[in-house]
mmCIF file of C-alpha atoms and ligand atoms in Angstrom:
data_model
loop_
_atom_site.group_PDB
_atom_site.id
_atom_site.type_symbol
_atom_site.label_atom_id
_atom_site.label_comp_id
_atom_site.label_asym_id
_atom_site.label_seq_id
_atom_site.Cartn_x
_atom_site.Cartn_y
_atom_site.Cartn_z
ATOM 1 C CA UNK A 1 0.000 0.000 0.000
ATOM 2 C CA UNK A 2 1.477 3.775 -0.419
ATOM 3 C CA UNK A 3 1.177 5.232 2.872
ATOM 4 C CA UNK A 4 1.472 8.859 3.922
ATOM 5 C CA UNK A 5 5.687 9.267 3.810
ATOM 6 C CA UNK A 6 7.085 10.210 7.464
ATOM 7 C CA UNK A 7 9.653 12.397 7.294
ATOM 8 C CA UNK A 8 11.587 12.044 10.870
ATOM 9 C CA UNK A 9 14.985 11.241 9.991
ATOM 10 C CA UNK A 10 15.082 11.670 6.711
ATOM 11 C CA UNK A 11 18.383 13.601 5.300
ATOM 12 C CA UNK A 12 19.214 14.001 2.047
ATOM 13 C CA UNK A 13 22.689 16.193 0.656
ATOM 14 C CA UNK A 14 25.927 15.692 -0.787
ATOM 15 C CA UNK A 15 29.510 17.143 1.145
ATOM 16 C CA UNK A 16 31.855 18.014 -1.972
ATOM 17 C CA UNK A 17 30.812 16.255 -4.643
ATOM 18 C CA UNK A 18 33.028 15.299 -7.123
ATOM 19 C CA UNK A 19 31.990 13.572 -10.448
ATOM 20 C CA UNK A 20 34.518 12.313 -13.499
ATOM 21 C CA UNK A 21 33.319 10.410 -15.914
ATOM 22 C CA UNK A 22 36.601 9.885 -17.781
ATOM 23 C CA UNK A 23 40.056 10.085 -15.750
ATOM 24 C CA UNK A 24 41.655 11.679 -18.524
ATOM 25 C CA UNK A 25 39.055 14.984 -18.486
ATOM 26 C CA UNK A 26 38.284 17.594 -15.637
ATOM 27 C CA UNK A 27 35.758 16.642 -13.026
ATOM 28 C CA UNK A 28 31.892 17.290 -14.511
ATOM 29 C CA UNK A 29 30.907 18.084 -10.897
ATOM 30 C CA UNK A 30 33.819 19.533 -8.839
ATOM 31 C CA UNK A 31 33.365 19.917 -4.812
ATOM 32 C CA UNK A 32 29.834 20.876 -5.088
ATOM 33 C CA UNK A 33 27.747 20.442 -2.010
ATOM 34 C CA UNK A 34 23.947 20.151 -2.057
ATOM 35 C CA UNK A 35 21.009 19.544 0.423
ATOM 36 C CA UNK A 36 17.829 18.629 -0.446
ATOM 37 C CA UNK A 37 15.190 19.980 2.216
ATOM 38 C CA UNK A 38 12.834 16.927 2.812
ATOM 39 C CA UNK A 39 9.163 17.479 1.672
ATOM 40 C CA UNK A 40 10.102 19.372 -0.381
ATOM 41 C CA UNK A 41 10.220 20.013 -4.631
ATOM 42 C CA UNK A 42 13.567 20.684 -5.443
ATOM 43 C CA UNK A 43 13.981 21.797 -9.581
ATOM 44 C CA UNK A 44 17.360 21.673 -10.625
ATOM 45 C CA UNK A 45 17.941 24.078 -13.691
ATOM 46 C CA UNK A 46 20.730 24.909 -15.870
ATOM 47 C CA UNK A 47 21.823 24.889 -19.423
ATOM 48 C CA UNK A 48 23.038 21.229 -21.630
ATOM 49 C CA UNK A 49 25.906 19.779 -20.177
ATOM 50 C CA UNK A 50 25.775 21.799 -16.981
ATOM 51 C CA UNK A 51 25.416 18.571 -14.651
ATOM 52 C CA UNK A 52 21.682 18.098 -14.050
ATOM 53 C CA UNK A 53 21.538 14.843 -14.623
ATOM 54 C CA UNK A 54 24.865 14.008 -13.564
ATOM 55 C CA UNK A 55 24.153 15.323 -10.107
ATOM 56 C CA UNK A 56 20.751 13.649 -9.610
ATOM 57 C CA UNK A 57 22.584 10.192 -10.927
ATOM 58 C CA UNK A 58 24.936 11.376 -7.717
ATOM 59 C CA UNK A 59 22.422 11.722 -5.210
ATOM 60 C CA UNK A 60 20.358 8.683 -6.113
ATOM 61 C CA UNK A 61 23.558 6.483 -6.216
ATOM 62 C CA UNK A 62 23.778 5.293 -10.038
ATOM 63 C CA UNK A 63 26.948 7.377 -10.386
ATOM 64 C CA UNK A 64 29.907 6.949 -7.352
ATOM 65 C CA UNK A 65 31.285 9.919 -6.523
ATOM 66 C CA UNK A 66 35.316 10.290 -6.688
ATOM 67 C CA UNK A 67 35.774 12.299 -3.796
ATOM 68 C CA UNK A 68 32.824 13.624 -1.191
ATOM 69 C CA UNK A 69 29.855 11.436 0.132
ATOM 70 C CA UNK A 70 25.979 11.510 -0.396
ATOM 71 C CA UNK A 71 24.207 11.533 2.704
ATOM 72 C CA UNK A 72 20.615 9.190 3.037
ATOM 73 C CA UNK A 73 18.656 9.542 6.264
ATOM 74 C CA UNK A 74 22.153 9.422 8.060
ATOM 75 C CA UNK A 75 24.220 7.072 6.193
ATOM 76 C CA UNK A 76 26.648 7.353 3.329
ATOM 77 C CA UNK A 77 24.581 6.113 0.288
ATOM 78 C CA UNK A 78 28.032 4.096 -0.886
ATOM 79 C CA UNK A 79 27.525 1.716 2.520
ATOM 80 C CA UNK A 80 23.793 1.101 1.369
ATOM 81 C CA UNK A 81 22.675 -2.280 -0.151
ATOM 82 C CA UNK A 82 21.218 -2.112 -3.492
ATOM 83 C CA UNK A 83 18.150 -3.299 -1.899
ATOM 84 C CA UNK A 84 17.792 -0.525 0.977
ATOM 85 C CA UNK A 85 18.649 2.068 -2.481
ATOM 86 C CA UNK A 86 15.415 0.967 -3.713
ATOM 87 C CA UNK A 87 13.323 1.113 -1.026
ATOM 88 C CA UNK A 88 13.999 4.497 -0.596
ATOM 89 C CA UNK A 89 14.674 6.136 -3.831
ATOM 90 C CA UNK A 90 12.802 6.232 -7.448
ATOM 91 C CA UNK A 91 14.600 7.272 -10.286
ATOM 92 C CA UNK A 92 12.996 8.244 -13.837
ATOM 93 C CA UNK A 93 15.504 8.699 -15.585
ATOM 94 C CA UNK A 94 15.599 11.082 -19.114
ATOM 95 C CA UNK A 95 15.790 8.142 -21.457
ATOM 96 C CA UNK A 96 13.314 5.271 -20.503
ATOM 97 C CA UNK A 97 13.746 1.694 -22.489
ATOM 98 C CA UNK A 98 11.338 -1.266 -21.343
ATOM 99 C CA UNK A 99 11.025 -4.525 -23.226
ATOM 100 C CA UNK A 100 8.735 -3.784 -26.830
ATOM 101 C CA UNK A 101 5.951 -6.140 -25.367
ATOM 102 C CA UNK A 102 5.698 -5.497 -21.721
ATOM 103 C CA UNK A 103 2.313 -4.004 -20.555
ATOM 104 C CA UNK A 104 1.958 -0.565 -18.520
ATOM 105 C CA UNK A 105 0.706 -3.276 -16.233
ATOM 106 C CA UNK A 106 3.807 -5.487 -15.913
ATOM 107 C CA UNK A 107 6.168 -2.092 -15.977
ATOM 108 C CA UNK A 108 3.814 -0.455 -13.011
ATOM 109 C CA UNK A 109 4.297 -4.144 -11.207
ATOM 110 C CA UNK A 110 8.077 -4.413 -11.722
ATOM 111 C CA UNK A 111 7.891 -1.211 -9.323
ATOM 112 C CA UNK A 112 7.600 -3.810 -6.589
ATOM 113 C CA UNK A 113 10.978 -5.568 -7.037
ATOM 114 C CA UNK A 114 12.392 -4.289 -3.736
ATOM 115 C CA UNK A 115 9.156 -5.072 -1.734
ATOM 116 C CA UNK A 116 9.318 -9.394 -2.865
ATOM 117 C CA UNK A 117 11.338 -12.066 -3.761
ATOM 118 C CA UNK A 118 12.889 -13.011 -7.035
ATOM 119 C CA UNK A 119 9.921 -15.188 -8.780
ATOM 120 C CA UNK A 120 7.037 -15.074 -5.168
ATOM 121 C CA UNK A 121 3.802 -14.258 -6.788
ATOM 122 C CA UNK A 122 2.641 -10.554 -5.968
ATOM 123 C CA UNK A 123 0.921 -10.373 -2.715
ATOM 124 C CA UNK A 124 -2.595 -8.689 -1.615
ATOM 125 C CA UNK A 125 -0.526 -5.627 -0.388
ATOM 126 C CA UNK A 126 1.882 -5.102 -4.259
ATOM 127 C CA UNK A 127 -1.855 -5.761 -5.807
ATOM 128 C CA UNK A 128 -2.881 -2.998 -4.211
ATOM 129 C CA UNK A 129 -0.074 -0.270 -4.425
ATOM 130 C CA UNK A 130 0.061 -1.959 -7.900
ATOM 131 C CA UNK A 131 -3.538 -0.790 -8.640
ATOM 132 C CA UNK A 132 -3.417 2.595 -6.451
ATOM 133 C CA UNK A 133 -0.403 3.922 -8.520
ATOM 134 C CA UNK A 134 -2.169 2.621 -12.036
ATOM 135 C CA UNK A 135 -5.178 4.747 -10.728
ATOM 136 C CA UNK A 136 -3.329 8.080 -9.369
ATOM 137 C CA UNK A 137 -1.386 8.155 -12.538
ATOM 138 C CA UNK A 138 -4.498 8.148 -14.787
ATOM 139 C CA UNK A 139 -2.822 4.933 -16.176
ATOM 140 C CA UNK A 140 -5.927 2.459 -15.156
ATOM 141 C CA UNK A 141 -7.204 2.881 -19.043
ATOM 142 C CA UNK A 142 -3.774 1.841 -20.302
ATOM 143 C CA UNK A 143 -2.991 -1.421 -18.808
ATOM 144 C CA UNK A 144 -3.161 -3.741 -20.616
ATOM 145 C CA UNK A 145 -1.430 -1.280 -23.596
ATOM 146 C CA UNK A 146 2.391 -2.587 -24.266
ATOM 147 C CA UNK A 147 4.310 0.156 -23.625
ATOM 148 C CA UNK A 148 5.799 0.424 -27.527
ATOM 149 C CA UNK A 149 2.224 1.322 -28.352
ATOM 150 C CA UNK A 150 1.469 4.172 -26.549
ATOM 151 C CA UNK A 151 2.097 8.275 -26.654
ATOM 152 C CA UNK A 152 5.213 9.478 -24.838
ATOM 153 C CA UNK A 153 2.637 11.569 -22.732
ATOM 154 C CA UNK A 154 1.006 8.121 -21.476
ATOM 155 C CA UNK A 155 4.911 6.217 -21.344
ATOM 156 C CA UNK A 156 5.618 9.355 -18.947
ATOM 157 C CA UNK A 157 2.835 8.755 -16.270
ATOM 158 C CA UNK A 158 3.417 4.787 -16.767
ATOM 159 C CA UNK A 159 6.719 4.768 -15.963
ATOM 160 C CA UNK A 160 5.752 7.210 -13.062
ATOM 161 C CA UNK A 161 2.966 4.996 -11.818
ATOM 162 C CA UNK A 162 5.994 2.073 -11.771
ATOM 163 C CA UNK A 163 8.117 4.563 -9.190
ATOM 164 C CA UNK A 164 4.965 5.104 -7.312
ATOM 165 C CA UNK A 165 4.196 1.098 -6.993
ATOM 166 C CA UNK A 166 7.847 0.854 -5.536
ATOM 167 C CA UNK A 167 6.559 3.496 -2.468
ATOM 168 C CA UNK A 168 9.963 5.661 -2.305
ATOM 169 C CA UNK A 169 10.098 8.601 -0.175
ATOM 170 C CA UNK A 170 12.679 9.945 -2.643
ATOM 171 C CA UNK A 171 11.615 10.610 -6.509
ATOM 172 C CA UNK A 172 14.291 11.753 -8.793
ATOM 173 C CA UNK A 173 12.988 12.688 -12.355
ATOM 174 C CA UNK A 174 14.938 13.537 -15.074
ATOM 175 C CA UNK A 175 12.873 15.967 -17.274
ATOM 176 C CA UNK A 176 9.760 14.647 -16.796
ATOM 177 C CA UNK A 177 8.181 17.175 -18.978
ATOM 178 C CA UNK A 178 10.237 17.395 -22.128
ATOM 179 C CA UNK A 179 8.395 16.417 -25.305
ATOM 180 C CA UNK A 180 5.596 16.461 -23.393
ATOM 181 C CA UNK A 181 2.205 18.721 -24.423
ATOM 182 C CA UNK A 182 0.856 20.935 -22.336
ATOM 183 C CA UNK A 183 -1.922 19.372 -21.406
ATOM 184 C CA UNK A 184 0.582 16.367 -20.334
ATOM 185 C CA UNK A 185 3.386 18.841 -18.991
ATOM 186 C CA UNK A 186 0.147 19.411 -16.378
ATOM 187 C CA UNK A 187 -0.327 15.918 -16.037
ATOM 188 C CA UNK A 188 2.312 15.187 -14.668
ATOM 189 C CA UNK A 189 3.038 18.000 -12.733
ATOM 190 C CA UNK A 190 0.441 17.734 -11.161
ATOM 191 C CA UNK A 191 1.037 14.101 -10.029
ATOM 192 C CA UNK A 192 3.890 15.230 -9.012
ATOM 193 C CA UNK A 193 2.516 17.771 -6.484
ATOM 194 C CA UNK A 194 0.054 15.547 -4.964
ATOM 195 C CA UNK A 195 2.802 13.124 -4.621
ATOM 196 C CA UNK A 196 4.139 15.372 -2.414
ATOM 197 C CA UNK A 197 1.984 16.984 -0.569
ATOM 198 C CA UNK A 198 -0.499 13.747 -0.191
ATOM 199 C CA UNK A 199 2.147 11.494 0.355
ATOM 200 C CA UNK A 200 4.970 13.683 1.312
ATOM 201 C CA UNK A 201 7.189 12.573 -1.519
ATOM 202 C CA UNK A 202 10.762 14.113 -1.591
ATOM 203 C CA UNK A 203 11.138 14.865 -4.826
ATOM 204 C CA UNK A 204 14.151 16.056 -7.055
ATOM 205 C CA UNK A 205 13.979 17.150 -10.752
ATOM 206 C CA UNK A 206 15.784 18.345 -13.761
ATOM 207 C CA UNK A 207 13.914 20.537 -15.585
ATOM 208 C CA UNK A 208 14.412 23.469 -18.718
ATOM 209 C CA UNK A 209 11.120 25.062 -18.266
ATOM 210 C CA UNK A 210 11.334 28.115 -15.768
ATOM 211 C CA UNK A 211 8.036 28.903 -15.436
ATOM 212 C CA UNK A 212 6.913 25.200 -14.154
ATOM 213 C CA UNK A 213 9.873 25.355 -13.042
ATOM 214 C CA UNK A 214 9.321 28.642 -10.135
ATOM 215 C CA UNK A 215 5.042 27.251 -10.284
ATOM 216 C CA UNK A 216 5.983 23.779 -9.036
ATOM 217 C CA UNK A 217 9.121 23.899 -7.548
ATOM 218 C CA UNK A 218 9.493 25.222 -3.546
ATOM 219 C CA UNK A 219 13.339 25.396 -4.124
ATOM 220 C CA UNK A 220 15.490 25.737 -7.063
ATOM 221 C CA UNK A 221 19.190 24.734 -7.279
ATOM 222 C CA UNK A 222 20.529 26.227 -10.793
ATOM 223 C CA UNK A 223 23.950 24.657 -11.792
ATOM 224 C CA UNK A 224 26.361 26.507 -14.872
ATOM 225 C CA UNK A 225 29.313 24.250 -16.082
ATOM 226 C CA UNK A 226 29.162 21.778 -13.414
ATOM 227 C CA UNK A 227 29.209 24.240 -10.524
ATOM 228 C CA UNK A 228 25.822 25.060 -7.917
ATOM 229 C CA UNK A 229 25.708 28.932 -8.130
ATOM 230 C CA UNK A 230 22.294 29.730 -6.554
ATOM 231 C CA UNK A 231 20.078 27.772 -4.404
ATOM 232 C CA UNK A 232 16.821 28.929 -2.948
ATOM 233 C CA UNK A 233 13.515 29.474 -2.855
ATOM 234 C CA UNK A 234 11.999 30.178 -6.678
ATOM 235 C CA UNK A 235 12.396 34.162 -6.152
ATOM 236 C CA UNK A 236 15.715 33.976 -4.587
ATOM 237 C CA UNK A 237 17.166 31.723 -7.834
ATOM 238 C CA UNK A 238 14.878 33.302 -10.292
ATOM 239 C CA UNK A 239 16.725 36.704 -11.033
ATOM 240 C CA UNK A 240 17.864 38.516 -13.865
ATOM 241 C CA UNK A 241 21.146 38.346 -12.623
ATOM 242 C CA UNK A 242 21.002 34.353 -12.306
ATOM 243 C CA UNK A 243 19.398 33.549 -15.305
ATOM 244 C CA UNK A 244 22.299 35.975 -16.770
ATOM 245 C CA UNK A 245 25.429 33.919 -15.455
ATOM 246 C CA UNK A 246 23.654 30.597 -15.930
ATOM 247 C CA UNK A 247 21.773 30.899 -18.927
ATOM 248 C CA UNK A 248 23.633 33.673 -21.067
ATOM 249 C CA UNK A 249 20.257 35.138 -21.256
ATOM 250 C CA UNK A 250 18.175 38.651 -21.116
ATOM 251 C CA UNK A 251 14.786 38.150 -18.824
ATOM 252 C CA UNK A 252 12.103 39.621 -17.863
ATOM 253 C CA UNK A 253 10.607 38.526 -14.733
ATOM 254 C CA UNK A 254 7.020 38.951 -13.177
ATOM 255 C CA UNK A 255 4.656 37.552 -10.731
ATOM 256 C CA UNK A 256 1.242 36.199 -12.365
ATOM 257 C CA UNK A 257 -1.487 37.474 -10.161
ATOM 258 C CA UNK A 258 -3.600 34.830 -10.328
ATOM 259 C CA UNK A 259 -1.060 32.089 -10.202
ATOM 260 C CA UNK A 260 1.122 33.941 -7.442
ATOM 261 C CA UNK A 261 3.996 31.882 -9.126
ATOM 262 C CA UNK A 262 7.192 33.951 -11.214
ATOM 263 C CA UNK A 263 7.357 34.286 -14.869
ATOM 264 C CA UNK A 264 10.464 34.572 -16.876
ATOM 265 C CA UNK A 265 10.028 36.478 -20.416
ATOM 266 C CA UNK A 266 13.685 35.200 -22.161
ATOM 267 C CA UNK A 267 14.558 38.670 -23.810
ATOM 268 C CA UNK A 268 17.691 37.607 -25.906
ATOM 269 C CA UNK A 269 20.773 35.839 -25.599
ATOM 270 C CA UNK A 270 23.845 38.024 -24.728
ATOM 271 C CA UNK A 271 26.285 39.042 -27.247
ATOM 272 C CA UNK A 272 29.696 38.004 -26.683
ATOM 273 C CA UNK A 273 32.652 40.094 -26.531
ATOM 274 C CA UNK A 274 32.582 42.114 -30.176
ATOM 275 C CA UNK A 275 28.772 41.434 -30.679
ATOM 276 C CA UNK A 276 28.777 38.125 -32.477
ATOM 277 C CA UNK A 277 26.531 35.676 -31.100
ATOM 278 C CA UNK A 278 28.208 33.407 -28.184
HETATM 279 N N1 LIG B 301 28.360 8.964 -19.758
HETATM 280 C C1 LIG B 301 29.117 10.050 -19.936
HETATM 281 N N2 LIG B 301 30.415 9.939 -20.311
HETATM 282 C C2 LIG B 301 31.187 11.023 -20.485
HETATM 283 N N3 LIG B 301 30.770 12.297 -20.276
HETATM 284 C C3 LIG B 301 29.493 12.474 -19.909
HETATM 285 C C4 LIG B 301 28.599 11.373 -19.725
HETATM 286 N N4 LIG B 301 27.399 11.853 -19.347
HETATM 287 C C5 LIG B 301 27.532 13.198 -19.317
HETATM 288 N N5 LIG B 301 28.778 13.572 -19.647
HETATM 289 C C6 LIG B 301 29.286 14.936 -19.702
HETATM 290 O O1 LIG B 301 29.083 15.532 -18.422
HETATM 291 C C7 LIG B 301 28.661 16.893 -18.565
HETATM 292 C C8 LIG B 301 27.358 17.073 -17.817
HETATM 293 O O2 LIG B 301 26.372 16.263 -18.457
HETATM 294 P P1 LIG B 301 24.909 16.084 -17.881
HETATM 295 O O3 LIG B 301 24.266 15.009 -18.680
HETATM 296 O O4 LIG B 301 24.984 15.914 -16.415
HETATM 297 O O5 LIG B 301 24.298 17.517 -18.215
HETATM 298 P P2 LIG B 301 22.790 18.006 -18.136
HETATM 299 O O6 LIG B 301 22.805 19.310 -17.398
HETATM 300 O O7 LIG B 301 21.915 16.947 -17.623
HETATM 301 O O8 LIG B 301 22.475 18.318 -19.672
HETATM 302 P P3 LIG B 301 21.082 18.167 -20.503
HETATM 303 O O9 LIG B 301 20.277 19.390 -20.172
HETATM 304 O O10 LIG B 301 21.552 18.181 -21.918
HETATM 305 O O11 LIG B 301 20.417 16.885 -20.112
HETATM 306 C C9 LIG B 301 28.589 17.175 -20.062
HETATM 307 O O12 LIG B 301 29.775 17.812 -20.449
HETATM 308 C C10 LIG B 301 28.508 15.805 -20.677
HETATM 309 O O13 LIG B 301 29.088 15.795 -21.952
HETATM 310 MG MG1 LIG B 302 20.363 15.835 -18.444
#
């Protein structure tokens, strides 16, 4: 079943972390230290190749660090089993694959890998969280669909729904929005904020869009070539002057009344040096 998540003890942050993927180039993520406040929607923004994903992969353990630790509710995520990983954390990542002919079924019940035994038939309680995450995800309609046969919008709140059946109080989700419509961008966004605040979810995600961005996001982390240079809450991050270093970009910035949540206009991109585009 997917219970309310408690949050006593829970701790989740990185001490200097330090990411290479090839020993022969510079470190992609150099000393940078990160916490994630628990409860919490934390958007992490930034431009290509600035280290989004490479820092979520970090923090949810399918990248080692080469120097500096990851912190889980108290322990360093290295000394975990792979077992106690999953329990905890759910990771979409931005590239999905499943096998052509699985069902959204069969991927939403794979979810419950760390909860049984290799080959035990599902119990009462994985049928259950099995059918509630189908059901929150809108993906009830879809089940017996194999996955190679349906939109990416639908693939999107499938392979959500399979995170959800695994009951983690961590979700990390690697542009869950891109190619998405807008009536799926809200979709899932949407999910994602009663995953939180219903089940008290942390959640972590890479994201290009701003504006959902500052609307869904209680804290923003924005990262430029592999370093964290603002963290905060969405007005604190969401400057000109931010969105200037990080982004090479002109802004605008305003607060929709109705909404209450910021707006960023992109103006232009700044010249470089001699006028020529960068
Ligand atoms: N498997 C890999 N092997 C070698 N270098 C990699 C690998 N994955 C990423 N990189 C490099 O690490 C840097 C950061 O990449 P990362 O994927 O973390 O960026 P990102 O911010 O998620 O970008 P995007 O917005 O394009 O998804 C880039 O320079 C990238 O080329
Ligand atoms: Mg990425």
């Amino acid at each position: 079943m997917i219970q309310k998540r408690l949050h006593a003890n829970r701790v989740l942050g990185g001490v200097d972390l330090t990411v290479r993927y090839r020993p022969e180039r510079p470190p992609v993520l150099d000393g940078q230290t990160i916490d994630v406040p628990i409860g919490r929607v934390t958007m992490l923004i930034g431009p290509n190749g600035s280290g989004k994903s490479t820092l979520l992969k970090t923090l949810s353990r399918q990248i080692a660090a080469e120097r500096g630790v990851v912190i889980l509710d108290g322990r360093d995520i290295a000394t975990l089993s792979a077992r106690e990983v999953a329990l905890s954390l759910g990771i979409l990542f931005q590239e999905n694959q499943a096998p052509h002919d699985l069902t959204v079924e069969e991927l939403v019940c794979h979810g419950r890998y760390p909860h049984r035994r290799l080959f035990d038939p599902l119990t009462a309680e994985d049928r259950f969280a099995v059918e509630q995450a189908l059901t929150l995800c809108g993906a009830g309609p879809l089940r017996d669909r194999p996955i190679s046969q349906i939109s990416s919008g639908q693939k999107q709140l499938a392979w959500i729904a399979m995170l959800l059946a695994q009951s983690p109080h961590y979700l990390f989700l690697d542009e869950p929005t891109t190619y998405l419509d807008l009536p799926h961008q809200f979709d899932v966004m949407n999910l994602v904020r009663h995953l939180n605040r219903e089940l008290g979810c942390t959640i972590v995600i890479t994201m290009h869009d701003l504006n959902l961005a500052a609307r869904f996001g209680d804290h923003i982390v924005a990262l430029h070539q592999g370093r964290i240079v603002a963290a905060g809450a969405p007005e604190e991050v969401l400057t000109t002057a931010t969105l200037r270093t990080v982004f090479d970009i002109e802004s605008r910035l305003f607060r929709d009344e109705q909404t209450g949540s910021l707006h960023c206009v992109p103006i232009n991109r700044i010249p470089a040096a001699g006028g020529r585009p960068r």
